[in-house]
Amino acid sequence: MEITARLMAVASFVREGAYLCDVGTDHAYLPIYLAENGRIRACLASDIHEGPCESARAHIAANGFADIIKVKRADGLSGFTPCGKTDIVIAGMGGALICEILEKAEGIKTGDVRLILQPMRNVPDLRAYLYENGFDITGEKLAREEERIYEIICAEYSGEKRTASKLSLLLGEKNIENKAQDKALFYAFCEKQAAALEKKIAGMRTGGADTGAEEELLRECRMQSAECRVLNEK
Ligand SMILES: C[S@@+](CC[C@H](N)C(=O)[O-])C[C@H]1O[C@@H](n2cnc3c(N)ncnc32)[C@H](O)[C@@H]1O
């Protein structure tokens, strides 16, 4: 099973021998890839719609993993109980929906559970939600597919609630910390975020709103990309 750079980055956070729950599995590409590579003990692949569940069942059976990957129609994590070392993947959904799924979930606030999240939108809000609810962001990755840059967040419960700066929520503390690992990608990511901020500021100005906080964030974001440019030239 070949998977995309985005799903590869998600897969890289799954722990060896974990029990996996893939929420919104669609075609079940991720669990099949992980089972094929002997990385997971067992998996529950779930989806809210019957069509994706049928497609997942067919792919899983065709690849010979029906014994270790079970499919269930479910809304988010309803009815799911973590079992020992459990990794929960929620990928390809909006950040607000991911927060909603986490909010309704039971039994995920334990040291055994790892959350691996790949939001499509509202990523700063998801980071803020995790911090405010006692989850520590232990790892982050960026993955590029053509023009699009995806953000992948790995979080574990510590019980310590905290806040973070606007820049950390926008770019991700771990992404900032690890920027030297892939300078070109981090630079492109900062530039994209800066362009989106510029657009937001222009819209706010038209509406006569105060743009002070956004301009400060834009300045900090530009400083990050400038640092990356310097690192690139070294
Ligand atoms: C864009 S696909 C992402 C598939 C796969 N996770 C990936 O990242 O490639 C989103 C999937 O999430 C499912 N979904 C949407 N809302 C859901 C929810 N509340 N609970 C479970 N699945 C959901 C959709 O039916 C769809 O199959």
CSV table of C-alpha atoms and ligand atoms in Angstrom, one decimal:
chain,number,residue,atom,x,y,z
A,1,MET,CA,0.0,0.0,0.0
A,2,GLU,CA,1.5,3.3,-1.1
A,3,ILE,CA,0.4,6.3,1.0
A,4,THR,CA,0.8,10.1,0.5
A,5,ALA,CA,3.4,12.3,2.2
A,6,ARG,CA,0.6,13.6,4.5
A,7,LEU,CA,-0.4,10.1,5.6
A,8,MET,CA,3.2,9.1,5.9
A,9,ALA,CA,3.8,12.0,8.4
A,10,VAL,CA,0.7,10.9,10.3
A,11,ALA,CA,1.9,7.2,10.3
A,12,SER,CA,5.4,8.3,11.6
A,13,PHE,CA,3.8,9.2,15.0
A,14,VAL,CA,2.0,5.9,15.5
A,15,ARG,CA,3.8,3.9,18.2
A,16,GLU,CA,5.1,0.4,17.5
A,17,GLY,CA,2.6,-2.2,18.7
A,18,ALA,CA,-0.1,0.3,19.5
A,19,TYR,CA,-3.8,-0.3,19.4
A,20,LEU,CA,-5.0,2.1,16.7
A,21,CYS,CA,-8.3,3.9,16.3
A,22,ASP,CA,-8.6,5.6,12.9
A,23,VAL,CA,-11.5,8.0,13.1
A,24,GLY,CA,-12.9,9.0,9.7
A,25,THR,CA,-11.0,6.2,8.1
A,26,ASP,CA,-12.6,6.5,4.6
A,27,HIS,CA,-10.7,3.9,2.5
A,28,ALA,CA,-8.7,2.7,5.5
A,29,TYR,CA,-5.4,3.4,3.7
A,30,LEU,CA,-3.6,4.4,6.9
A,31,PRO,CA,-4.5,1.3,9.0
A,32,ILE,CA,-3.8,-1.0,6.0
A,33,TYR,CA,-0.3,0.6,5.5
A,34,LEU,CA,0.5,0.3,9.2
A,35,ALA,CA,-0.8,-3.4,9.4
A,36,GLU,CA,1.2,-4.3,6.3
A,37,ASN,CA,4.4,-2.9,8.0
A,38,GLY,CA,3.7,-4.8,11.2
A,39,ARG,CA,3.4,-1.6,13.2
A,40,ILE,CA,0.1,-2.1,15.0
A,41,ARG,CA,-1.4,-4.7,17.3
A,42,ALA,CA,-5.0,-4.2,16.2
A,43,CYS,CA,-7.1,-1.4,14.8
A,44,LEU,CA,-10.6,0.0,14.9
A,45,ALA,CA,-11.3,1.9,11.7
A,46,SER,CA,-14.4,4.0,12.0
A,47,ASP,CA,-16.4,6.4,9.9
A,48,ILE,CA,-19.7,8.2,10.4
A,49,HIS,CA,-20.9,7.2,6.9
A,50,GLU,CA,-21.8,3.7,5.7
A,51,GLY,CA,-20.2,4.3,2.2
A,52,PRO,CA,-16.7,4.8,3.6
A,53,CYS,CA,-17.2,1.9,6.0
A,54,GLU,CA,-18.1,-0.4,3.1
A,55,SER,CA,-15.1,0.8,1.1
A,56,ALA,CA,-12.8,0.3,4.1
A,57,ARG,CA,-14.1,-3.2,4.7
A,58,ALA,CA,-13.5,-4.1,1.0
A,59,HIS,CA,-9.9,-2.7,1.0
A,60,ILE,CA,-9.1,-4.4,4.3
A,61,ALA,CA,-10.4,-7.8,3.1
A,62,ALA,CA,-8.6,-7.4,-0.2
A,63,ASN,CA,-5.3,-6.8,1.6
A,64,GLY,CA,-5.9,-9.7,4.0
A,65,PHE,CA,-6.1,-7.7,7.3
A,66,ALA,CA,-9.7,-8.4,8.3
A,67,ASP,CA,-8.5,-10.2,11.4
A,68,ILE,CA,-6.7,-7.2,12.9
A,69,ILE,CA,-8.6,-4.2,11.4
A,70,LYS,CA,-12.2,-4.0,12.4
A,71,VAL,CA,-14.6,-1.5,10.9
A,72,LYS,CA,-17.4,0.3,12.7
A,73,ARG,CA,-19.8,3.0,11.8
A,74,ALA,CA,-19.6,5.6,14.5
A,75,ASP,CA,-19.7,9.3,15.1
A,76,GLY,CA,-16.2,10.4,16.3
A,77,LEU,CA,-15.1,8.4,19.3
A,78,SER,CA,-18.5,7.4,20.5
A,79,GLY,CA,-18.5,3.9,22.0
A,80,PHE,CA,-14.7,3.7,21.7
A,81,THR,CA,-12.7,2.6,24.7
A,82,PRO,CA,-8.9,2.8,24.7
A,83,CYS,CA,-7.1,-0.4,25.4
A,84,GLY,CA,-3.5,-0.2,26.8
A,85,LYS,CA,-1.1,1.7,24.5
A,86,THR,CA,-3.7,3.3,22.2
A,87,ASP,CA,-3.1,5.8,19.3
A,88,ILE,CA,-6.0,7.7,18.0
A,89,VAL,CA,-5.7,9.2,14.6
A,90,ILE,CA,-8.2,11.9,13.4
A,91,ALA,CA,-7.0,13.1,10.0
A,92,GLY,CA,-8.4,15.1,7.1
A,93,MET,CA,-11.2,16.9,9.0
A,94,GLY,CA,-11.6,20.5,10.1
A,95,GLY,CA,-10.1,21.6,13.4
A,96,ALA,CA,-13.5,22.5,14.9
A,97,LEU,CA,-14.8,19.0,14.2
A,98,ILE,CA,-11.7,17.4,15.7
A,99,CYS,CA,-12.2,19.6,18.9
A,100,GLU,CA,-15.9,18.5,19.0
A,101,ILE,CA,-14.9,14.8,18.7
A,102,LEU,CA,-12.3,15.1,21.5
A,103,GLU,CA,-14.7,17.0,23.7
A,104,LYS,CA,-17.3,14.2,23.5
A,105,ALA,CA,-14.8,11.4,23.9
A,106,GLU,CA,-14.4,9.3,27.1
A,107,GLY,CA,-11.2,7.8,28.5
A,108,ILE,CA,-8.7,9.7,26.4
A,109,LYS,CA,-7.3,11.7,29.3
A,110,THR,CA,-4.7,9.1,30.3
A,111,GLY,CA,-1.0,8.7,29.7
A,112,ASP,CA,-1.6,5.5,27.6
A,113,VAL,CA,-3.4,7.4,24.8
A,114,ARG,CA,-1.7,9.4,22.1
A,115,LEU,CA,-3.6,11.7,19.8
A,116,ILE,CA,-2.4,12.1,16.2
A,117,LEU,CA,-4.3,14.9,14.5
A,118,GLN,CA,-4.2,16.3,11.0
A,119,PRO,CA,-6.6,19.2,10.8
A,120,MET,CA,-7.5,20.8,7.5
A,121,ARG,CA,-8.5,24.2,8.9
A,122,ASN,CA,-8.6,26.1,12.3
A,123,VAL,CA,-5.3,24.6,13.4
A,124,PRO,CA,-4.5,27.4,15.9
A,125,ASP,CA,-7.8,26.8,17.6
A,126,LEU,CA,-7.1,23.1,17.9
A,127,ARG,CA,-3.7,23.8,19.4
A,128,ALA,CA,-5.3,26.1,21.9
A,129,TYR,CA,-8.0,23.5,22.8
A,130,LEU,CA,-5.3,20.9,23.4
A,131,TYR,CA,-3.3,23.2,25.7
A,132,GLU,CA,-6.4,24.4,27.6
A,133,ASN,CA,-7.5,20.8,28.2
A,134,GLY,CA,-4.3,19.4,29.6
A,135,PHE,CA,-2.8,17.9,26.5
A,136,ASP,CA,0.9,18.5,25.8
A,137,ILE,CA,1.9,18.8,22.1
A,138,THR,CA,4.8,16.4,22.0
A,139,GLY,CA,5.5,16.5,18.3
A,140,GLU,CA,4.5,18.2,15.1
A,141,LYS,CA,5.3,17.7,11.5
A,142,LEU,CA,4.7,19.5,8.2
A,143,ALA,CA,4.0,17.6,5.0
A,144,ARG,CA,3.9,19.0,1.5
A,145,GLU,CA,1.8,17.7,-1.3
A,146,GLU,CA,2.2,19.9,-4.4
A,147,GLU,CA,1.1,23.4,-3.4
A,148,ARG,CA,-0.5,22.3,-0.1
A,149,ILE,CA,1.2,22.1,3.3
A,150,TYR,CA,-0.4,20.0,5.9
A,151,GLU,CA,0.1,20.2,9.7
A,152,ILE,CA,0.3,17.1,11.8
A,153,ILE,CA,0.0,17.3,15.6
A,154,CYS,CA,0.9,14.6,18.1
A,155,ALA,CA,-0.5,15.2,21.7
A,156,GLU,CA,-0.5,13.3,25.0
A,157,TYR,CA,-2.4,14.0,28.2
A,158,SER,CA,-0.3,15.5,31.0
A,159,GLY,CA,-3.1,17.2,33.0
A,160,GLU,CA,-1.2,20.5,32.9
A,161,LYS,CA,-3.4,23.2,31.4
A,162,ARG,CA,-1.5,26.1,29.8
A,163,THR,CA,-1.7,28.9,27.3
A,164,ALA,CA,0.6,29.7,24.4
A,165,SER,CA,1.5,32.8,22.4
A,166,LYS,CA,-0.4,33.6,19.2
A,167,LEU,CA,2.8,32.8,17.2
A,168,SER,CA,3.0,29.3,18.8
A,169,LEU,CA,-0.6,28.6,18.1
A,170,LEU,CA,-0.2,29.7,14.5
A,171,LEU,CA,3.0,28.0,13.6
A,172,GLY,CA,3.3,25.3,16.3
A,173,GLU,CA,6.0,25.3,19.0
A,174,LYS,CA,7.5,22.0,17.8
A,175,ASN,CA,7.6,23.2,14.2
A,176,ILE,CA,9.4,26.4,15.3
A,177,GLU,CA,11.8,24.3,17.4
A,178,ASN,CA,12.5,21.9,14.6
A,179,LYS,CA,12.7,24.4,11.8
A,180,ALA,CA,16.3,23.6,10.9
A,181,GLN,CA,15.3,20.0,10.0
A,182,ASP,CA,13.6,21.2,6.8
A,183,LYS,CA,14.3,24.9,6.4
A,184,ALA,CA,12.7,25.1,2.9
A,185,LEU,CA,9.4,23.6,4.1
A,186,PHE,CA,9.2,25.7,7.2
A,187,TYR,CA,10.0,28.8,5.2
A,188,ALA,CA,7.2,28.0,2.7
A,189,PHE,CA,4.9,27.4,5.6
A,190,CYS,CA,5.7,30.7,7.3
A,191,GLU,CA,5.2,32.6,4.0
A,192,LYS,CA,1.8,30.9,3.5
A,193,GLN,CA,0.7,31.9,7.0
A,194,ALA,CA,2.0,35.4,6.4
A,195,ALA,CA,0.1,35.7,3.1
A,196,ALA,CA,-3.1,34.6,4.8
A,197,LEU,CA,-2.6,37.1,7.6
A,198,GLU,CA,-2.0,39.9,5.1
A,199,LYS,CA,-5.3,39.0,3.5
A,200,LYS,CA,-7.1,39.0,6.8
A,201,ILE,CA,-5.6,42.3,7.8
A,202,ALA,CA,-6.7,43.9,4.5
A,203,GLY,CA,-10.3,42.6,5.1
A,204,MET,CA,-10.3,44.0,8.6
A,205,ARG,CA,-9.0,47.4,7.5
A,206,THR,CA,-11.8,47.6,4.9
A,207,GLY,CA,-14.3,46.9,7.8
A,208,GLY,CA,-12.6,49.6,9.9
A,209,ALA,CA,-11.4,47.1,12.6
A,210,ASP,CA,-8.3,47.5,14.8
A,211,THR,CA,-5.5,45.3,13.2
A,212,GLY,CA,-2.8,45.9,15.8
A,213,ALA,CA,-2.7,42.3,17.1
A,214,GLU,CA,-2.7,40.8,13.6
A,215,GLU,CA,0.0,43.1,12.5
A,216,GLU,CA,2.2,42.1,15.4
A,217,LEU,CA,1.6,38.5,14.6
A,218,LEU,CA,2.5,39.1,11.0
A,219,ARG,CA,5.7,40.8,12.0
A,220,GLU,CA,6.7,37.8,14.2
A,221,CYS,CA,5.8,35.4,11.4
A,222,ARG,CA,7.9,37.3,9.0
A,223,MET,CA,10.8,37.2,11.5
A,224,GLN,CA,10.5,33.4,11.5
A,225,SER,CA,10.7,33.2,7.7
A,226,ALA,CA,13.6,35.7,7.6
A,227,GLU,CA,15.5,33.5,10.1
A,228,CYS,CA,14.9,30.5,7.9
A,229,ARG,CA,16.2,32.4,4.9
A,230,VAL,CA,19.4,33.1,6.8
A,231,LEU,CA,19.7,29.5,7.9
A,232,ASN,CA,19.2,28.4,4.3
A,233,GLU,CA,22.0,30.6,3.1
A,234,LYS,CA,24.5,29.2,5.6
B,1,LIG,C1,-11.5,13.7,4.0
B,1,LIG,S1,-11.8,12.1,4.7
B,1,LIG,C2,-10.3,11.8,5.4
B,1,LIG,C3,-9.9,10.3,5.3
B,1,LIG,C4,-8.7,9.9,6.0
B,1,LIG,N1,-8.8,10.0,7.5
B,1,LIG,C5,-7.5,10.7,5.5
B,1,LIG,O1,-7.0,11.5,6.2
B,1,LIG,O2,-7.1,10.4,4.4
B,1,LIG,C6,-12.9,12.5,6.0
B,1,LIG,C7,-13.6,11.3,6.5
B,1,LIG,O3,-14.2,11.6,7.8
B,1,LIG,C8,-15.5,11.0,7.9
B,1,LIG,N2,-16.1,11.8,9.0
B,1,LIG,C9,-16.6,13.1,9.0
B,1,LIG,N3,-17.1,13.4,10.2
B,1,LIG,C10,-17.0,12.3,11.0
B,1,LIG,C11,-17.3,12.0,12.4
B,1,LIG,N4,-17.9,12.9,13.1
B,1,LIG,N5,-17.0,10.8,12.9
B,1,LIG,C12,-16.4,9.9,12.1
B,1,LIG,N6,-16.0,10.1,10.8
B,1,LIG,C13,-16.3,11.3,10.2
B,1,LIG,C14,-16.0,11.2,6.5
B,1,LIG,O4,-17.1,10.4,6.3
B,1,LIG,C15,-14.8,10.9,5.7
B,1,LIG,O5,-14.8,9.6,5.3
